Every structure is written in C-alpha cells, then in structure tokens.
Short mmCIF file of C-alpha atoms in Angstrom, two decimals:
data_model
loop_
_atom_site.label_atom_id
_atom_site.label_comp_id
_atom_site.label_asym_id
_atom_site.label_seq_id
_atom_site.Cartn_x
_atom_site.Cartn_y
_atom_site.Cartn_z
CA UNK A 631 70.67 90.40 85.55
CA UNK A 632 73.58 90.43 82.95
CA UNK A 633 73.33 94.50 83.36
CA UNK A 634 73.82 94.29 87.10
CA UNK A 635 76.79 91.92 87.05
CA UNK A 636 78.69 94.25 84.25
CA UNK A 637 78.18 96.97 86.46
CA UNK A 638 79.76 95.16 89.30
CA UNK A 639 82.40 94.11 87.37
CA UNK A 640 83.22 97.96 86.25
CA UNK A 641 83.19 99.05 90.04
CA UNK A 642 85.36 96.22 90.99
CA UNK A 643 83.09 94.57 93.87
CA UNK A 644 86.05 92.56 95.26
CA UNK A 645 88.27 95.32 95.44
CA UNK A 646 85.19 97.27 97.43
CA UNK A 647 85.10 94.85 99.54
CA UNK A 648 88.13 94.32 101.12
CA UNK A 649 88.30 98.17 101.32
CA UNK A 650 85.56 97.78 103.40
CA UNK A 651 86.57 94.74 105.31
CA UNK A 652 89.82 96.69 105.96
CA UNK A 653 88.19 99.55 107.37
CA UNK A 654 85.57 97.73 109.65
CA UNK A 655 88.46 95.53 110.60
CA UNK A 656 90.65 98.11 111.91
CA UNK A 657 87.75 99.91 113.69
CA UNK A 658 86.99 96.54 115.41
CA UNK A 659 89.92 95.16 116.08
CA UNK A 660 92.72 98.09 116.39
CA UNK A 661 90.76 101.17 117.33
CA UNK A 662 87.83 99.72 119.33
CA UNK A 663 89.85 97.13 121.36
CA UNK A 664 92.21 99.80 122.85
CA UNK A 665 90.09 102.50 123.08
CA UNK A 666 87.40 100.03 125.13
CA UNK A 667 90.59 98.56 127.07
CA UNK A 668 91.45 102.49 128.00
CA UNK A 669 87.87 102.99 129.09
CA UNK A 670 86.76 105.10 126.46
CA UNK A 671 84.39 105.39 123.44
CA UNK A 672 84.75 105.73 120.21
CA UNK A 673 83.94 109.10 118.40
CA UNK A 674 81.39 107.16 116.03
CA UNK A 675 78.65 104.86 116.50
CA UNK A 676 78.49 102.25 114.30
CA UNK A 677 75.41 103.45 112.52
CA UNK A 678 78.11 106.56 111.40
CA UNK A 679 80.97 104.54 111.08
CA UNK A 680 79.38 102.20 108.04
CA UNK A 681 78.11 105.88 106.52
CA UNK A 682 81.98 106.53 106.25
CA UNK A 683 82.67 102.87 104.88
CA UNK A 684 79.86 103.88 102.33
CA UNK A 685 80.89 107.28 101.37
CA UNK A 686 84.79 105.76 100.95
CA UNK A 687 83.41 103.02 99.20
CA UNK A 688 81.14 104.71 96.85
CA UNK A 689 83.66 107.07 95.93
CA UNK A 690 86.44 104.32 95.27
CA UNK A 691 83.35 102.67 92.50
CA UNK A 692 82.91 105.78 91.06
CA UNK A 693 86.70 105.67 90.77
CA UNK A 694 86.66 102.29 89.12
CA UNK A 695 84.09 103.74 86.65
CA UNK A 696 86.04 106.51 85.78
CA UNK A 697 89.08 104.55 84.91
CA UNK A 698 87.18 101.79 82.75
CA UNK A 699 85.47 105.04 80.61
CA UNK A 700 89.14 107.09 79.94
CA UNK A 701 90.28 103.35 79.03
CA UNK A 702 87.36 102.23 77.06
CA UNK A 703 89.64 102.87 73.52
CA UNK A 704 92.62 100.86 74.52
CA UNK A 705 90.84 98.14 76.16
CA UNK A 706 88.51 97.57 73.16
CA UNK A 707 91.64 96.83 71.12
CA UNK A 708 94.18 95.48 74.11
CA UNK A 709 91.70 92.99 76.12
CA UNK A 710 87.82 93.06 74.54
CA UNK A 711 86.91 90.23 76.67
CA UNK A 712 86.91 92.23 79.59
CA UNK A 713 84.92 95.70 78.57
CA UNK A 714 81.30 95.72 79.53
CA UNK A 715 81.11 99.38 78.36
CA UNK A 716 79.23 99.51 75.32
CA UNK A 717 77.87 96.28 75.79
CA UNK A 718 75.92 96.22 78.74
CA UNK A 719 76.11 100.14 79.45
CA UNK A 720 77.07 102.98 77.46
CA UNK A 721 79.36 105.55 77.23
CA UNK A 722 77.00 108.64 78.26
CA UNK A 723 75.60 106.33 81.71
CA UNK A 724 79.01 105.43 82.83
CA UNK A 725 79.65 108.96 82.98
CA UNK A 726 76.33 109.78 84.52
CA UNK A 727 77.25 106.70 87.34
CA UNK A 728 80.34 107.78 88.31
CA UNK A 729 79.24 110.99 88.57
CA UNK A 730 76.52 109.85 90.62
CA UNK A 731 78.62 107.81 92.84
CA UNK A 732 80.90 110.82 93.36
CA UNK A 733 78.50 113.23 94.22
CA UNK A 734 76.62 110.81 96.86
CA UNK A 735 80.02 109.99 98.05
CA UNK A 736 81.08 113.01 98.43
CA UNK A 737 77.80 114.79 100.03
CA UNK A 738 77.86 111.58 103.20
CA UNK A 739 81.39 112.75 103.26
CA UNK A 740 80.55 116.25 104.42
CA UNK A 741 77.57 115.59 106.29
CA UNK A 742 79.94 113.29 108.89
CA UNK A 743 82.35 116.01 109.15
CA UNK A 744 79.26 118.26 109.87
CA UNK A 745 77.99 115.73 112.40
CA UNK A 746 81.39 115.76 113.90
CA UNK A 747 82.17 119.45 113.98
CA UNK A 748 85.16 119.51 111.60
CA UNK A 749 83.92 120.70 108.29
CA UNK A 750 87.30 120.59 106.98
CA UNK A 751 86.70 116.73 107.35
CA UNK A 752 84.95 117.12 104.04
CA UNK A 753 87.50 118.55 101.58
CA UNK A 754 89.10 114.93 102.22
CA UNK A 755 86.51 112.97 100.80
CA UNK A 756 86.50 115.90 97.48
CA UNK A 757 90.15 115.79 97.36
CA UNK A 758 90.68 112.04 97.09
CA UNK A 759 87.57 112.10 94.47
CA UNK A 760 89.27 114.73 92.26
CA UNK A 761 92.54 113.14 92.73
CA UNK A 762 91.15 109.73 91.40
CA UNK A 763 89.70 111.30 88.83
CA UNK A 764 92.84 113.22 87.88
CA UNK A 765 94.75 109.53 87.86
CA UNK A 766 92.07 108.22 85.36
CA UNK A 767 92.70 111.12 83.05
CA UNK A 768 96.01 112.39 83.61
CA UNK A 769 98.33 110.99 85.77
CA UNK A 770 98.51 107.27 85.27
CA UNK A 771 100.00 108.06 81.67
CA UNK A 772 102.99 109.51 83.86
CA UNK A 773 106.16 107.83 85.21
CA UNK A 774 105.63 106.99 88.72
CA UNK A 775 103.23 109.50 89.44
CA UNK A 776 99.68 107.32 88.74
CA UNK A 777 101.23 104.69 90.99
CA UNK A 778 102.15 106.37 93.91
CA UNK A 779 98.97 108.60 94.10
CA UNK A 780 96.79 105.16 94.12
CA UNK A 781 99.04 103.29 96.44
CA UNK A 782 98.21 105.98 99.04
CA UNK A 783 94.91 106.19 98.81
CA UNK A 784 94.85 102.78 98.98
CA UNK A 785 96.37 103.14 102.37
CA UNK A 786 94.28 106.08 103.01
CA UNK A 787 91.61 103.62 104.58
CA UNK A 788 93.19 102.84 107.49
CA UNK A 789 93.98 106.82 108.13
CA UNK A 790 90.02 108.00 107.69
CA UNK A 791 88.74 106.14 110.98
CA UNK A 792 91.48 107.78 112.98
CA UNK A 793 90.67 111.09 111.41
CA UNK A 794 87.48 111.12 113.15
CA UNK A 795 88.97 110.23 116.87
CA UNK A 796 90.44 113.44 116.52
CA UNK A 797 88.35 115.27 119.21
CA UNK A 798 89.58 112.26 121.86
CA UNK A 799 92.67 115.21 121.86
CA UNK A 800 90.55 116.42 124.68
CA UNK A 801 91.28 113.77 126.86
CA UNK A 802 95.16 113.63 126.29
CA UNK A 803 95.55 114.34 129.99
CA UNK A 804 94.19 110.77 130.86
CA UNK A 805 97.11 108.40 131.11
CA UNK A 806 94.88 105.56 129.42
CA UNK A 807 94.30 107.53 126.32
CA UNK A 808 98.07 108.24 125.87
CA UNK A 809 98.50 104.39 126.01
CA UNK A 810 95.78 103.65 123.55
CA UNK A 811 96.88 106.29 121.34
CA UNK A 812 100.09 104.96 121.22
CA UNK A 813 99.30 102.05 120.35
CA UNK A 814 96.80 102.83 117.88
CA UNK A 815 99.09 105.15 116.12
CA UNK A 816 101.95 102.37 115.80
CA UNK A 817 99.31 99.99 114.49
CA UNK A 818 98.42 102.62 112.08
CA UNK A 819 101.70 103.19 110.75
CA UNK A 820 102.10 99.83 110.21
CA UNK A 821 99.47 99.26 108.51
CA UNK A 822 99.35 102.04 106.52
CA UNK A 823 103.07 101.47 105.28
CA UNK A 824 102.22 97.84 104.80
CA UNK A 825 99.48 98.80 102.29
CA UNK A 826 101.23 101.39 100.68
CA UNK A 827 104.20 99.46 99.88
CA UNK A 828 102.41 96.49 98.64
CA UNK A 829 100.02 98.78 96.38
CA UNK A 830 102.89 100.53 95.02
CA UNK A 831 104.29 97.10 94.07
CA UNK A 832 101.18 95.72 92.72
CA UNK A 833 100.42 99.03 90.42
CA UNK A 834 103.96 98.85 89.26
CA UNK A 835 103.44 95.00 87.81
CA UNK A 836 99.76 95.67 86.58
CA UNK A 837 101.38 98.86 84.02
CA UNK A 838 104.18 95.97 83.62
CA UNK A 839 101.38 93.44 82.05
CA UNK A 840 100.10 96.27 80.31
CA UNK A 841 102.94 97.32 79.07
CA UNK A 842 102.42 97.07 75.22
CA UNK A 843 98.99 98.87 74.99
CA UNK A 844 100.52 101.82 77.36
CA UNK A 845 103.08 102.23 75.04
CA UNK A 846 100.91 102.10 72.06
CA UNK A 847 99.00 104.94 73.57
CA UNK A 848 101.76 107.11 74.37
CA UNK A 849 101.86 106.60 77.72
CA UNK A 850 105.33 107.28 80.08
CA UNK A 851 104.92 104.41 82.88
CA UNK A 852 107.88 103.14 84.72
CA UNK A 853 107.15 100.18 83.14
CA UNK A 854 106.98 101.69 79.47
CA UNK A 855 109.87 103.63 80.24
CA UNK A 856 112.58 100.98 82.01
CA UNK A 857 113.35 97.81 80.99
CA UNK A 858 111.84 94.74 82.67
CA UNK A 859 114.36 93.84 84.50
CA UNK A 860 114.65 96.92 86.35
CA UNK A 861 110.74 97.19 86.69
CA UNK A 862 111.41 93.51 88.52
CA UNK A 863 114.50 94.96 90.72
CA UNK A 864 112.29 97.43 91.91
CA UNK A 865 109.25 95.76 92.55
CA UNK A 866 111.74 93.38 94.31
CA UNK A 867 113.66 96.28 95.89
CA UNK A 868 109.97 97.34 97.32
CA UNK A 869 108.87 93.68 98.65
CA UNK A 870 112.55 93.06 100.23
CA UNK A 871 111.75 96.60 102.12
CA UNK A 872 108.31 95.43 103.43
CA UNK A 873 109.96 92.30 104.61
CA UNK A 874 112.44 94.30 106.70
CA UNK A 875 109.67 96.08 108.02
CA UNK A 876 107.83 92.90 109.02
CA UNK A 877 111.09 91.32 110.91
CA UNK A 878 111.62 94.42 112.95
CA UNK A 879 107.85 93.72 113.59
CA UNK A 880 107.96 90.15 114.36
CA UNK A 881 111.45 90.88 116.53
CA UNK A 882 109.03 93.02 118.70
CA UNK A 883 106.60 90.91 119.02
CA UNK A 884 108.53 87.61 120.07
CA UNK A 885 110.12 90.30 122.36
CA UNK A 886 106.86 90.99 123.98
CA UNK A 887 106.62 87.59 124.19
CA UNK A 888 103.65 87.88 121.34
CA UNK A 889 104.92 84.18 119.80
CA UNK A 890 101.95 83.31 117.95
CA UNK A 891 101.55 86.72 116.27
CA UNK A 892 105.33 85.80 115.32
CA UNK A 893 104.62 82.91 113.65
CA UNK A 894 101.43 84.36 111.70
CA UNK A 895 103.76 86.85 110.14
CA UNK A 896 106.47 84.39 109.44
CA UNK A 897 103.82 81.58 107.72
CA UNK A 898 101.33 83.86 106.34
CA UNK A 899 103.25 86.97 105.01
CA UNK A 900 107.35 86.44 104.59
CA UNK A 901 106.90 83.07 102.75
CA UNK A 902 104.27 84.71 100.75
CA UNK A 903 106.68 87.57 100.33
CA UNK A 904 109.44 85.18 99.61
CA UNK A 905 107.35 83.57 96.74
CA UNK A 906 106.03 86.67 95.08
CA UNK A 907 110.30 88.07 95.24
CA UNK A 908 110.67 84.60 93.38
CA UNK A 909 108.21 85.38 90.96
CA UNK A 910 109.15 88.99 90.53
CA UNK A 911 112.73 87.97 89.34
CA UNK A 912 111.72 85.73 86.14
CA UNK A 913 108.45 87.44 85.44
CA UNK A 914 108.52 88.41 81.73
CA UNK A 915 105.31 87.78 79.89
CA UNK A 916 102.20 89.29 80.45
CA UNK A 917 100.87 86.19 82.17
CA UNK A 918 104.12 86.74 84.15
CA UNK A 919 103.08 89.78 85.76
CA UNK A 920 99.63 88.65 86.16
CA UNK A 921 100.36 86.42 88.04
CA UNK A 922 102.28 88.16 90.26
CA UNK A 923 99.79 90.62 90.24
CA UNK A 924 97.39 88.10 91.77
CA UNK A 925 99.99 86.98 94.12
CA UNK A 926 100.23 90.47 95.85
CA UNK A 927 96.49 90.64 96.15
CA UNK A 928 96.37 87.37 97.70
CA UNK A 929 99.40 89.04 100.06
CA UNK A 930 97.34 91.73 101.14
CA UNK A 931 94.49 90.06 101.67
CA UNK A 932 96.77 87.92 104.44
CA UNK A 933 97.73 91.30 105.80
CA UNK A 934 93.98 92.44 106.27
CA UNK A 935 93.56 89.24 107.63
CA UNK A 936 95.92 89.32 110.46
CA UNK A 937 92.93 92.32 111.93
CA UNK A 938 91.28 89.58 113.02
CA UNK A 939 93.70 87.26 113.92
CA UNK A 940 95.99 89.22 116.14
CA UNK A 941 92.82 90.73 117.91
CA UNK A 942 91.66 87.17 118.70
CA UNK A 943 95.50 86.26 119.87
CA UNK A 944 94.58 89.23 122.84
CA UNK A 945 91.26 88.00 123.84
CA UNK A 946 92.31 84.25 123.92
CA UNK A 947 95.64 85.58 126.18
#
C-alpha cells in the first residue's frame, strides 16, 4: 500500500485530476451545451472523449515521473522528505514507468486521430511528450524557457477537445454552427489565456522557492537570475494582466445582462487575485513563495470551477 501511494505522489494525482476535471468540464459545459443548443453533435462520444482524457492524462504522469527522476540528486539534498524515489521505487522502474506511461499515452493518442481521420492528430500527443521530457532534462535549467513551455501545455487542455471538432468545418454553412463556434472559440480563448497566465505565474514562484538548490545546481531561472523583487513585479505584472482580462470579461457580461456570472468573477477570482498580488509583493522566504504558490492553485481551481457554475447560470435562466 505504501508503494502505491509513493507512486501517486510522484505522478502528482491532484494535479491529474483537475487536468481531467478541466477537460471533462469544458466538454460538458462549453462545447456540449452550444453545440446541443445549435442542434448538433459532438465529434466524440463519450466512450472516446475519456480515451483522450486518459491518453492526456497518462502522458502528463509520465511527465511528473520524468521530472522527479532528472531531480532525484537535488531533491535528496534540497527537500528529502518529499522523494519517494529510492525508497519506495528505484531509479531503473521510474524510468521504465514513465516510459510506460508515455508510450501508452502516446499509442491512444494516435489511435483517436486514426479513429477520427486526421493522423496528424497524433504527432500532438508525441510532441507535447517529447517536449515534457525535454523540460525535465533541459529546459527548466533555462531562463524563462522551462516556464513558458509548461504554462502552455498546461493550457493545452482546453485546446485538445476542440482539436477534434475540427471536421464540424463541414457544416460552416449552417448559421447555428457559426454561432456555436463563436462562442466556443471566445470561451476557449479565455480560458486558455486564463490558464496560461496563471501557470506562468505559478512556475515563476515555485523556481522562486527553489531558488537556492537551482542555483546550487547551476541552473539559469528567472528566479536564479533576477532579484526577488523583480521575480515579485513580474509575477505581479502577470496577475494585474489577468485581472484586466477578467474586467473586460465581467464588463461583457453585466452588459449582456449576465449579473450573476459578474459577481462569481468579482467574489471568486479578483479578490483572490487581489490577495495573491498582496502576497506576491512581500513574499521573500521560501515559505513565502509557497504559499503563494498554493494560493494560485487554489485560484485556478476557482477558474475551473466557474465550468460548472456559469453552465448552471444558463440552464437556471
């Protein structure tokens, strides 16, 4: 039993989950709703649909794994407490399970894009396995680079459902699909930027807290290389930016007169945002910026959240 909760902890269950949660959300409540409303089906049965969530999800583990094994030296001496490797599972099996993961990842991957007629379909699932990969051996140790390659494929999971409505292009000449895709699309966007920004934030204050063994280890993080207090004026810089974003939103809304999708926003996400700007300011320790850390998580979890929420808004109008 010990074995099987070490191995969760080195894929990161909770972060798997809400990547699925996100996905299935979106489906449901974005994708689903509008298409349905429009008169139309969805490219994928459900059956397919959680074969996608499985494939993106096994491939974000094997991720996970591959990250914990390139870091197994510096966490060993920077945070023992938290390294299972070696303890529960070795070295050589780590390999041999993210490996594992990859390769059954990947394979589902192509088989959908198969099933779907768009073999090309496949090379994303490869792509965003290598790139991962790459990030847990390369480009992390780089200024910038590591964090903007795993804030968008963080965001990436809102994109891969829409990815496989592609053949719906047929029916462009329908009036009800331009609507839906319009307002699919927006959603999208939104999302998508939301999630990006927010990742991009929160991988920016996790090299922050881990700022000492990075630098130990030679690595050139914005947060090795900058002081902290511009690492906090940009994290800042980046949160004040996804509040815009979320005004312009909410300005819409109460223009549509959408007033309790207004109010969600303003309660759930700017105060939230106004409290993790707070805490970006004075952060300094490394409890500083875990904290923080946890804050944004707890952010977009609020965001993923508001699937739900805005699609039960519509039914109950």
């Amino acid at each position: 039993m010990k074995k099987v909760f070490a191995i969760l902890r080195l894929v990161r269950w909770v972060n798997l989950l809400i990547i699925a949660a996100s996905m299935y959300l979106f489906q449901f409540c974005v994708v689903r709703l509008y298409l349905d409303a429009a008169g139309l089906d969805t490219t994928m049965t459900w059956d397919y649909f959680s074969l996608l969530v499985l494939s993106t999800v096994l491939i974000a583990a094997a991720g996970n794994v591959a990250n914990a094994y390139f870091d197994y030296q510096q966490d060993m001496e920077y945070k023992p407490e938290s390294v299972v490797i070696g303890k529960y599972i070795s070295l050589d099996n780590v390999f041999a399970l993210q490996l594992g993961l990859n390769v059954v990842g990947v394979l589902i991957g192509f088989f959908l894009a198969h099933h779907y007629g768009n073999i090309r379909l496949g090379y994303v699932f490869l792509s965003v396995a290598a790139l991962l990969w790459m990030y847990s051996q390369v480009l992390k140790k780089y200024f910038l680079i590591g964090n903007v390659v795993v804030a968008g494929l963080s965001a990436l999971v809102f994109v891969l459902p829409i990815l496989f409505e592609a053949h719906l292009s047929d029916y462009f000449n329908t009036i009800n699909l331009i609507m839906a895709s319009d307002i699919i699309l927006a959603q999208l966007k939104w999302y998508f930027l939301f999630a990006f920004v927010v990742s991009l934030a929160r991988e920016i204050v996790k090299d922050a807290e881990d700022r000492e063994a990075d630098a130990a280890y030679g690595m050139k993080t914005l947060a090795v290389v900058l002081p902290p207090m511009a690492v906090n004026s940009i994290v800042v810089l980046l949160l004040i930016a996804v509040m815009v974003g979320l005004g312009l939103i909410q300005w819409n809304f109460w223009q549509s007169g959408l007033h309790k999708h207004f109010w969600y926003i303003l309660f759930f996400l700017q105060f939230q945002l106004l409290t993790n700007i707070f805490t970006g300011f004075i952060s300094k320790s490394k409890q500083d910026y875990h904290n923080l850390s946890v804050l944004l998580k707890l952010l977009m979890f609020f965001g993923i959240l508001s699937l739900p929420v805005f699609y039960w808004f519509i039914k109950m109008q």
